[in-house]
Tab-separated table of C-alpha atoms in Angstrom:
chain	number	residue	atom	x	y	z
J	176	MET	CA	149.771	89.073	182.529
J	177	THR	CA	146.689	90.098	180.608
J	178	THR	CA	143.747	87.875	179.875
J	179	LYS	CA	141.023	88.172	177.262
J	180	PRO	CA	137.686	89.225	178.745
J	181	THR	CA	134.821	86.786	178.619
J	182	GLN	CA	131.100	87.452	178.644
J	183	SER	CA	129.658	86.990	182.123
J	184	GLY	CA	127.464	83.916	182.477
J	185	GLN	CA	127.990	82.831	178.894
J	186	GLY	CA	131.402	81.216	178.960
J	187	PRO	CA	134.178	81.946	176.486
J	188	ALA	CA	133.178	83.494	173.232
J	189	HIS	CA	133.620	81.345	170.154
J	190	THR	CA	134.329	82.770	166.774
J	191	VAL	CA	132.763	81.191	163.755
J	192	GLY	CA	134.913	81.115	160.702
J	193	PRO	CA	133.854	81.288	157.086
J	194	ALA	CA	134.319	77.536	156.661
J	195	GLN	CA	131.818	76.779	159.455
J	196	ASN	CA	129.299	79.195	157.985
J	197	GLN	CA	129.609	77.564	154.572
J	198	SER	CA	129.220	74.091	156.109
J	199	THR	CA	126.042	75.094	157.984
J	200	GLU	CA	124.546	76.746	154.922
J	201	SER	CA	125.408	73.733	152.769
J	202	HIS	CA	123.748	71.339	155.250
J	203	GLY	CA	120.643	73.495	155.386
J	204	THR	CA	120.438	73.629	151.601
J	205	LYS	CA	120.760	69.858	151.258
J	206	SER	CA	118.116	69.284	153.944
J	207	HIS	CA	115.738	71.669	152.179
J	208	GLN	CA	116.339	69.971	148.828
J	209	SER	CA	115.789	66.508	150.345
J	210	HIS	CA	112.314	67.572	151.477
J	211	THR	CA	111.435	69.640	148.431
J	212	LEU	CA	111.953	66.933	145.796
J	213	PRO	CA	109.638	64.290	147.368
J	214	LEU	CA	106.918	66.877	147.916
J	215	THR	CA	107.276	68.126	144.340
J	216	LEU	CA	107.042	64.617	142.889
J	217	THR	CA	104.049	63.812	145.101
J	218	LEU	CA	102.291	67.004	144.007
J	219	LEU	CA	102.996	66.338	140.331
J	220	GLY	CA	101.762	62.753	140.622
J	221	THR	CA	98.569	63.925	142.317
J	222	ILE	CA	97.983	66.521	139.582
J	223	VAL	CA	98.481	63.956	136.807
J	224	ILE	CA	96.094	61.464	138.436
J	225	LEU	CA	93.446	64.107	139.124
J	226	GLY	CA	93.851	65.411	135.571
J	227	THR	CA	93.306	61.927	134.156
J	228	TYR	CA	90.302	61.415	136.411
J	229	ILE	CA	88.718	64.709	135.341
J	230	ALA	CA	89.453	63.940	131.680
J	231	VAL	CA	87.585	60.634	131.987
J	232	LEU	CA	84.600	62.438	133.514
J	233	LEU	CA	84.561	65.136	130.833
J	234	THR	CA	85.172	62.990	127.752
J	235	GLN	CA	83.136	59.947	128.869
J	236	PRO	CA	84.864	57.460	126.539
J	237	ALA	CA	82.351	55.546	124.471
J	238	ASN	CA	84.213	52.289	123.938
J	239	LEU	CA	83.150	50.971	127.388
J	240	GLY	CA	85.939	48.454	127.504
J	241	THR	CA	84.930	46.665	124.324
J	242	ASN	CA	88.488	46.975	123.039
J	243	LEU	CA	91.894	48.125	124.175
J	244	GLY	CA	91.832	51.160	121.896
J	245	HIS	CA	93.406	54.590	122.257
J	246	THR	CA	90.953	55.661	124.967
J	247	THR	CA	91.939	52.849	127.280
J	248	LEU	CA	95.599	53.440	126.474
J	249	TRP	CA	95.729	57.125	127.435
J	250	VAL	CA	93.804	56.472	130.631
J	251	MET	CA	96.184	53.681	131.598
J	252	LEU	CA	99.239	55.779	130.756
J	253	GLY	CA	97.901	58.740	132.726
J	254	TYR	CA	97.355	56.703	135.880
J	255	LEU	CA	100.630	54.826	135.340
J	256	PHE	CA	102.677	58.010	135.024
J	257	GLY	CA	100.934	59.626	137.975
J	258	GLY	CA	101.420	56.496	140.063
J	259	VAL	CA	105.135	56.368	139.296
J	260	LEU	CA	105.542	60.025	140.323
J	261	LEU	CA	103.631	59.425	143.556
J	262	ALA	CA	105.711	56.347	144.338
J	263	ALA	CA	108.945	58.253	143.718
J	264	GLY	CA	107.748	61.078	145.959
J	265	THR	CA	106.623	58.934	148.877
J	266	LEU	CA	109.548	56.466	148.888
J	267	PRO	CA	112.039	58.829	150.633
J	268	LEU	CA	109.460	59.423	153.398
J	269	ILE	CA	109.087	55.747	154.289
J	270	PRO	CA	110.814	54.389	157.439
J	271	ARG	CA	113.514	51.916	156.466
J	272	SER	CA	112.259	49.444	159.081
J	273	ILE	CA	109.065	48.812	157.093
J	274	LEU	CA	110.646	48.147	153.685
J	275	ALA	CA	111.045	44.416	154.319
J	276	LEU	CA	107.307	44.045	154.998
J	277	ILE	CA	106.087	45.870	151.891
J	278	PRO	CA	106.696	42.923	149.482
J	279	VAL	CA	104.674	40.672	151.820
J	280	ALA	CA	101.852	43.227	151.881
J	281	ILE	CA	101.904	43.496	148.090
J	282	ALA	CA	101.722	39.715	147.706
J	283	ALA	CA	98.741	39.588	150.083
J	284	ASN	CA	96.957	42.300	148.092
J	285	ILE	CA	97.454	40.564	144.767
J	286	VAL	CA	96.681	37.001	145.833
J	287	ILE	CA	93.607	37.787	147.924
J	288	GLY	CA	92.314	40.430	145.516
J	289	HIS	CA	92.747	38.232	142.461
J	290	VAL	CA	90.990	35.260	144.067
J	291	VAL	CA	88.084	37.301	145.463
J	292	GLY	CA	87.643	39.347	142.292
J	293	ASN	CA	87.879	36.559	139.737
J	294	VAL	CA	86.943	33.316	141.466
J	295	THR	CA	84.269	34.121	144.046
J	296	PRO	CA	80.881	35.806	143.430
J	297	ILE	CA	81.407	38.130	146.417
J	298	PRO	CA	80.857	41.779	145.336
J	299	LEU	CA	83.896	42.940	147.316
J	300	TYR	CA	87.595	43.439	146.568
J	301	LEU	CA	89.667	42.700	149.700
J	302	ASP	CA	92.696	43.763	147.672
J	303	SER	CA	94.022	46.376	150.093
J	304	ILE	CA	94.601	44.336	153.241
J	305	GLY	CA	98.366	44.632	152.972
J	306	THR	CA	98.165	48.311	152.039
J	307	VAL	CA	96.086	49.192	155.096
J	308	MET	CA	98.377	47.246	157.426
J	309	ILE	CA	101.448	49.095	156.141
J	310	GLY	CA	99.624	52.394	156.634
J	311	VAL	CA	98.790	51.452	160.223
J	312	LEU	CA	102.336	50.299	160.970
J	313	ALA	CA	104.297	53.071	159.262
J	314	GLY	CA	102.059	55.988	158.280
J	315	PRO	CA	100.357	57.568	155.252
J	316	ALA	CA	103.384	57.760	152.945
J	317	ALA	CA	104.223	54.060	153.388
J	318	GLY	CA	100.566	53.104	152.903
J	319	ALA	CA	100.210	55.165	149.720
J	320	PHE	CA	103.470	53.781	148.314
J	321	THR	CA	102.371	50.198	148.995
J	322	GLY	CA	99.011	50.740	147.311
J	323	ILE	CA	100.572	52.223	144.185
J	324	ILE	CA	103.342	49.641	143.778
J	325	SER	CA	100.885	46.821	144.480
J	326	ASN	CA	98.587	47.918	141.659
J	327	LEU	CA	101.461	48.516	139.249
J	328	ILE	CA	102.931	45.057	139.849
J	329	TRP	CA	99.488	43.454	139.701
J	330	GLY	CA	98.749	45.252	136.448
J	331	VAL	CA	102.020	44.275	134.796
J	332	THR	CA	101.818	40.609	135.829
J	333	LEU	CA	98.138	39.614	135.851
J	334	SER	CA	95.564	42.273	135.034
J	335	PRO	CA	96.516	45.507	133.218
J	336	SER	CA	93.178	47.131	134.090
J	337	VAL	CA	94.197	47.309	137.781
J	338	ILE	CA	96.735	50.043	136.956
J	339	ALA	CA	93.893	52.493	136.290
J	340	PHE	CA	92.764	52.129	139.906
J	341	SER	CA	96.118	53.078	141.460
J	342	SER	CA	94.757	56.399	142.710
J	343	GLY	CA	92.176	54.631	144.881
J	344	ALA	CA	94.815	52.236	146.178
J	345	ALA	CA	97.102	55.131	147.104
J	346	PHE	CA	94.254	56.945	148.830
J	347	ILE	CA	93.317	53.919	150.962
J	348	GLY	CA	96.908	53.446	152.095
J	349	ALA	CA	97.229	57.114	153.017
J	350	ALA	CA	93.790	57.099	154.674
J	351	ALA	CA	94.806	54.149	156.846
J	352	GLY	CA	97.865	56.080	158.012
J	353	TRP	CA	95.852	59.234	158.703
J	354	ALA	CA	93.218	57.223	160.569
J	355	ALA	CA	95.895	55.513	162.653
J	356	ARG	CA	97.415	58.886	163.541
J	357	LEU	CA	93.991	59.972	164.815
J	358	GLY	CA	93.759	56.844	166.983
J	359	ALA	CA	91.118	55.081	164.865
J	360	PHE	CA	92.595	51.653	165.575
J	361	ARG	CA	92.382	51.930	169.360
J	362	THR	CA	88.769	50.705	169.349
J	363	PRO	CA	87.034	48.307	166.925
J	364	TRP	CA	84.027	50.504	166.191
J	365	PHE	CA	86.177	53.539	165.455
J	366	ALA	CA	88.160	51.419	162.987
J	367	VAL	CA	85.002	50.134	161.272
J	368	ILE	CA	83.441	53.600	160.965
J	369	THR	CA	86.674	55.121	159.657
J	370	GLY	CA	87.022	52.346	157.090
J	371	ALA	CA	83.448	52.858	155.896
J	372	LEU	CA	84.059	56.597	155.524
J	373	ALA	CA	87.292	55.964	153.602
J	374	GLY	CA	85.354	53.712	151.234
J	375	ILE	CA	83.216	56.617	149.977
J	376	PRO	CA	85.965	58.589	148.159
J	377	ALA	CA	87.653	55.314	147.164
J	378	GLY	CA	84.477	54.205	145.397
J	379	ALA	CA	84.004	57.604	143.784
J	380	LEU	CA	87.570	57.553	142.441
J	381	GLY	CA	87.171	54.194	140.730
J	382	ALA	CA	83.602	54.409	139.434
J	383	PRO	CA	84.121	56.625	136.335
J	384	VAL	CA	87.081	54.552	135.153
J	385	ALA	CA	85.213	51.295	135.693
J	386	ALA	CA	82.145	52.648	133.891
J	387	TYR	CA	83.529	54.514	130.904
J	388	VAL	CA	86.728	52.607	130.235
J	389	PHE	CA	86.002	49.045	131.334
J	390	GLY	CA	82.233	48.805	131.040
J	391	GLY	CA	81.274	48.465	134.708
J	392	GLY	CA	82.454	46.127	137.450
J	393	LEU	CA	85.601	44.217	136.608
J	394	GLY	CA	85.163	41.284	138.981
J	395	SER	CA	82.617	38.520	138.708
J	396	GLY	CA	80.776	39.673	141.829
J	397	THR	CA	80.924	43.430	141.216
J	398	GLY	CA	80.117	43.000	137.545
J	399	GLY	CA	76.995	41.063	138.493
J	400	VAL	CA	75.818	43.897	140.742
J	401	VAL	CA	76.341	46.452	137.949
J	402	ALA	CA	74.375	44.253	135.522
J	403	ILE	CA	71.470	43.974	137.982
J	404	LEU	CA	71.397	47.737	138.534
J	405	GLN	CA	71.465	48.372	134.796
J	406	ALA	CA	68.599	45.945	134.313
J	407	ALA	CA	66.709	47.957	136.920
J	408	GLY	CA	67.029	51.039	134.718
J	409	LEU	CA	70.184	52.810	135.903
J	410	GLU	CA	72.661	54.200	133.383
J	411	MET	CA	76.182	52.780	133.257
J	412	LEU	CA	77.846	55.471	135.403
J	413	ASN	CA	75.073	55.552	137.982
J	414	ALA	CA	75.002	51.755	138.220
J	415	THR	CA	78.785	51.553	138.580
J	416	LEU	CA	78.878	54.382	141.128
J	417	ALA	CA	76.173	52.723	143.231
J	418	GLN	CA	78.018	49.404	143.084
J	419	SER	CA	81.374	51.023	143.882
J	420	LEU	CA	80.047	52.904	146.900
J	421	PHE	CA	78.217	49.835	148.213
J	422	SER	CA	81.193	47.521	147.731
J	423	ASP	CA	83.897	49.943	148.879
J	424	ILE	CA	82.123	51.011	152.062
J	425	ILE	CA	81.664	47.402	153.200
J	426	ASP	CA	85.055	46.321	151.854
J	427	LYS	CA	87.058	49.029	153.633
J	428	ALA	CA	85.074	48.664	156.870
J	429	LEU	CA	85.968	44.948	156.935
J	430	ILE	CA	89.616	45.592	156.113
J	431	PHE	CA	90.012	48.312	158.753
J	432	ALA	CA	88.374	45.989	161.284
J	433	LEU	CA	90.809	43.232	160.314
J	434	ALA	CA	93.717	45.658	160.714
J	435	TYR	CA	92.501	46.441	164.237
J	436	VAL	CA	92.489	42.712	165.067
J	437	VAL	CA	95.987	42.240	163.648
J	438	VAL	CA	97.389	45.171	165.635
J	439	ARG	CA	95.849	43.769	168.809
J	440	THR	CA	97.258	40.273	168.234
J	441	LEU	CA	100.803	41.198	167.220
J	442	PRO	CA	103.392	40.747	170.017
J	443	ARG	CA	104.631	43.937	171.631
J	444	ARG	CA	108.218	43.219	170.595
J	445	ILE	CA	107.134	43.410	166.939
J	446	LEU	CA	105.087	46.569	167.409
J	447	ASP	CA	108.071	48.229	169.096
J	448	ARG	CA	109.937	48.006	165.771
J	449	TYR	CA	107.431	50.413	164.261
J	450	PRO	CA	107.063	53.546	166.447
J	451	PHE	CA	104.084	54.747	164.384
J	452	THR	CA	101.960	52.008	165.986
J	453	ASP	CA	101.958	54.040	169.230
J	454	HIS	CA	99.044	55.951	167.687
J	455	SER	CA	97.037	52.713	167.556
J	456	LEU	CA	97.765	51.501	171.076
J	457	SER	CA	95.877	52.467	174.197
J	458	ARG	CA	97.681	54.584	176.788
J	459	ARG	CA	97.932	51.595	179.093
J	460	SER	CA	99.558	49.523	176.338
J	461	ARG	CA	102.033	52.280	175.543
J	462	THR	CA	103.137	52.738	179.169
J	463	PRO	CA	106.197	50.578	179.932
J	464	VAL	CA	105.708	48.142	182.784
J	465	ARG	CA	108.170	48.495	185.665
J	466	VAL	CA	109.638	45.291	186.991
J	467	GLY	CA	110.512	45.072	190.701
């Protein structure tokens, strides 16, 4: 009786038919497409938002928020369209375990931000607490998505002007995720310093829109600071930029510090639901305790 030879040390040889090749190629193509589309949408959204931002800087609209004319409209539409593209691009990258928390984070952003911005004289915002927490729990994509959707919902329901600041909201959410990945929330001072640094580009992103489109600070507290700086001799953009940097640096430092406190107080069983939080825990906290 004759037997078919086998390759030594490698076991029996397996032949791969055309059907298996087609199946493998099809799976690879679908996987590539599933990653390409979100990245493409994210890139397009970023380009639209940056284009709108640059257009505001170059054209310097002269209406200064005195009316909701065509200038305000194209700025709002530019940020709205870019925000929708960014949201569509980041959504597929978000862990499904965090989706149930995002509405809670959005509600916290809107309620706290609306009260602080319109009721109190505090020259801060505190409207990204929920966004930062989602970024810490689930990463940059989830944080950016939460920031964008929060501003869009807030703009549609209460204050349309908030839509124009979606780029800053997306950046803060992504920055919180990046900072968490670097271990910024393992120590309180690292969290505070990282938040203050994140506030610099956030303030720079919002200042031109606040100055040229809406006439300075939009809240009662921030608007008061802009008015004082203008009375001291600063032009509108310079006054708004100074106010934005001052407010955003302090605002984001406080929020990042609060996120550190929340992460430290949450029970371990809750943190275990979100593997991304391992970046924010000390090595001792991440090491499982042996019983017995």
